[in-house]
Short mmCIF file of C-alpha atoms in Angstrom, two decimals:
data_model
loop_
_atom_site.label_atom_id
_atom_site.label_comp_id
_atom_site.label_asym_id
_atom_site.label_seq_id
_atom_site.Cartn_x
_atom_site.Cartn_y
_atom_site.Cartn_z
CA UNK V 35 14.48 43.20 -60.26
CA UNK V 36 11.30 41.82 -61.56
CA UNK V 37 10.82 41.76 -65.22
CA UNK V 38 7.35 42.50 -66.30
CA UNK V 39 6.04 40.22 -68.95
CA UNK V 40 3.71 41.91 -71.29
CA UNK V 41 0.51 39.95 -71.48
CA UNK V 42 -2.77 40.30 -73.10
CA UNK V 43 -4.50 40.11 -69.76
CA UNK V 44 -5.28 43.28 -67.98
CA UNK V 45 -6.47 43.82 -64.43
CA UNK V 46 -9.80 45.19 -63.67
CA UNK V 47 -9.66 47.82 -61.03
CA UNK V 48 -13.09 47.66 -59.57
CA UNK V 49 -14.50 47.10 -56.12
CA UNK V 50 -15.12 43.36 -56.57
CA UNK V 51 -11.51 42.52 -57.47
CA UNK V 52 -10.26 44.78 -54.72
CA UNK V 53 -12.45 42.99 -52.15
CA UNK V 54 -11.38 39.55 -53.39
CA UNK V 55 -7.72 40.50 -53.17
CA UNK V 56 -8.16 41.78 -49.62
CA UNK V 57 -10.11 38.65 -48.70
CA UNK V 58 -7.36 36.35 -50.02
CA UNK V 59 -4.73 38.38 -48.10
CA UNK V 60 -6.79 38.07 -44.91
CA UNK V 61 -7.14 34.32 -45.41
CA UNK V 62 -3.38 33.94 -45.89
CA UNK V 63 -2.70 35.96 -42.74
CA UNK V 64 -5.31 33.96 -40.85
CA UNK V 65 -3.79 30.65 -42.01
CA UNK V 66 -0.29 31.82 -41.05
CA UNK V 67 -1.54 32.93 -37.64
CA UNK V 68 -3.38 29.61 -37.20
CA UNK V 69 -0.21 27.64 -38.10
CA UNK V 70 1.84 29.65 -35.60
CA UNK V 71 -0.76 29.01 -32.91
CA UNK V 72 -0.79 25.26 -33.63
CA UNK V 73 3.01 25.09 -33.58
CA UNK V 74 3.06 26.98 -30.26
CA UNK V 75 0.44 24.71 -28.74
CA UNK V 76 2.30 21.62 -29.97
CA UNK V 77 5.57 22.95 -28.55
CA UNK V 78 4.06 23.68 -25.12
CA UNK V 79 2.24 20.33 -25.14
CA UNK V 80 5.44 18.51 -26.11
CA UNK V 81 7.28 20.27 -23.29
CA UNK V 82 4.73 19.10 -20.71
CA UNK V 83 4.53 15.57 -22.12
CA UNK V 84 8.33 15.22 -22.06
CA UNK V 85 8.37 16.50 -18.46
CA UNK V 86 5.78 13.91 -17.44
CA UNK V 87 7.64 11.17 -19.34
CA UNK V 88 10.89 11.99 -17.55
CA UNK V 89 9.05 11.97 -14.21
CA UNK V 90 7.50 8.57 -14.97
CA UNK V 91 10.87 7.16 -16.06
CA UNK V 92 12.61 8.30 -12.87
CA UNK V 93 9.77 6.86 -10.77
CA UNK V 94 10.06 3.47 -12.49
CA UNK V 95 13.82 3.49 -11.88
CA UNK V 96 13.24 4.28 -8.20
CA UNK V 97 10.61 1.55 -7.93
CA UNK V 98 12.92 -1.06 -9.49
CA UNK V 99 15.73 -0.04 -7.12
CA UNK V 100 13.38 -0.34 -4.15
CA UNK V 101 12.25 -3.78 -5.35
CA UNK V 102 15.89 -4.91 -5.41
CA UNK V 103 16.43 -3.57 -1.90
CA UNK V 104 13.25 -5.32 -0.80
CA UNK V 105 14.43 -8.69 -2.11
CA UNK V 106 17.83 -8.20 -0.47
CA UNK V 107 16.15 -7.31 2.81
CA UNK V 108 13.94 -10.41 2.59
CA UNK V 109 16.93 -12.70 2.03
CA UNK V 110 18.74 -11.05 4.92
CA UNK V 111 15.63 -11.46 7.08
CA UNK V 112 15.49 -15.18 6.25
CA UNK V 113 19.14 -15.57 7.24
CA UNK V 114 18.62 -13.68 10.49
CA UNK V 115 15.50 -15.72 11.30
CA UNK V 116 17.40 -18.94 10.63
CA UNK V 117 20.25 -17.79 12.89
CA UNK V 118 17.76 -16.77 15.56
CA UNK V 119 16.11 -20.19 15.40
CA UNK V 120 19.51 -21.84 15.83
CA UNK V 121 20.32 -19.61 18.80
CA UNK V 122 16.93 -20.32 20.38
CA UNK V 123 17.65 -24.03 19.95
CA UNK V 124 20.99 -23.59 21.70
CA UNK V 125 19.29 -21.68 24.49
CA UNK V 126 16.84 -24.53 24.99
CA UNK V 127 19.70 -27.02 25.02
CA UNK V 128 21.65 -24.93 27.55
CA UNK V 129 18.65 -24.88 29.85
CA UNK V 130 18.98 -28.67 30.13
CA UNK V 131 21.50 -29.45 32.89
CA UNK V 132 22.49 -32.81 31.43
CA UNK V 133 23.47 -31.16 28.13
CA UNK V 134 25.50 -28.46 29.90
CA UNK V 135 27.33 -31.11 31.91
CA UNK V 136 28.06 -33.11 28.76
CA UNK V 137 29.43 -30.03 26.97
CA UNK V 138 31.54 -29.07 29.96
CA UNK V 139 33.03 -32.56 30.13
CA UNK V 140 33.76 -32.77 26.41
CA UNK V 141 35.13 -29.27 25.76
CA UNK V 142 36.61 -28.23 29.08
CA UNK V 143 37.64 -31.67 30.41
CA UNK V 144 35.59 -31.31 33.57
CA UNK V 145 34.69 -34.51 35.32
CA UNK V 146 32.39 -35.90 37.92
CA UNK V 147 33.76 -37.21 41.17
CA UNK V 148 35.90 -40.32 40.74
CA UNK V 149 35.83 -39.95 36.95
CA UNK V 150 39.01 -40.02 34.83
CA UNK V 151 39.19 -37.99 31.61
CA UNK V 152 41.46 -39.16 28.81
CA UNK V 153 42.59 -36.71 26.12
CA UNK V 154 43.09 -38.31 22.73
CA UNK V 155 45.13 -36.70 19.92
CA UNK V 156 42.05 -36.55 17.68
CA UNK V 157 40.27 -34.42 20.28
CA UNK V 158 43.15 -31.93 20.38
CA UNK V 159 43.22 -31.69 16.58
CA UNK V 160 39.52 -30.88 16.55
CA UNK V 161 40.07 -28.10 19.09
CA UNK V 162 42.99 -26.69 17.09
CA UNK V 163 40.90 -26.69 13.91
CA UNK V 164 38.09 -24.85 15.74
CA UNK V 165 40.55 -22.29 17.11
CA UNK V 166 42.08 -21.61 13.69
CA UNK V 167 38.62 -21.35 12.12
CA UNK V 168 37.53 -18.91 14.84
CA UNK V 169 40.64 -16.77 14.41
CA UNK V 170 40.15 -16.66 10.62
CA UNK V 171 36.51 -15.54 11.03
CA UNK V 172 37.52 -12.66 13.27
#
């Protein structure tokens, strides 16, 4: 319970003091209402800002992932283009009949008329190495 302190001050009960008391109560209520409104606005604003921030963050992550995929695709494209250039070079070589004849004689021991083919041990080792390398790649 509140203890009342006896003082020498007494309240005036007139219209002016009554109006001032009501005015101060209204101002307190108005300030409290204003604070609640500001807090609500800040909360809603913070909610939207955090939503946008999360959206931006996920977009930057997606963009960085796509950049990585893009660089990987470019390196793969360079490798494929290099391989294609090599294959096109082989195609051009195979269109030349002299080259085809030379390859056939060296790899398959084919010969022209009245030509003798000698097989040296070094040639057989090279073929064996190629066969083992091909079987390992498969």
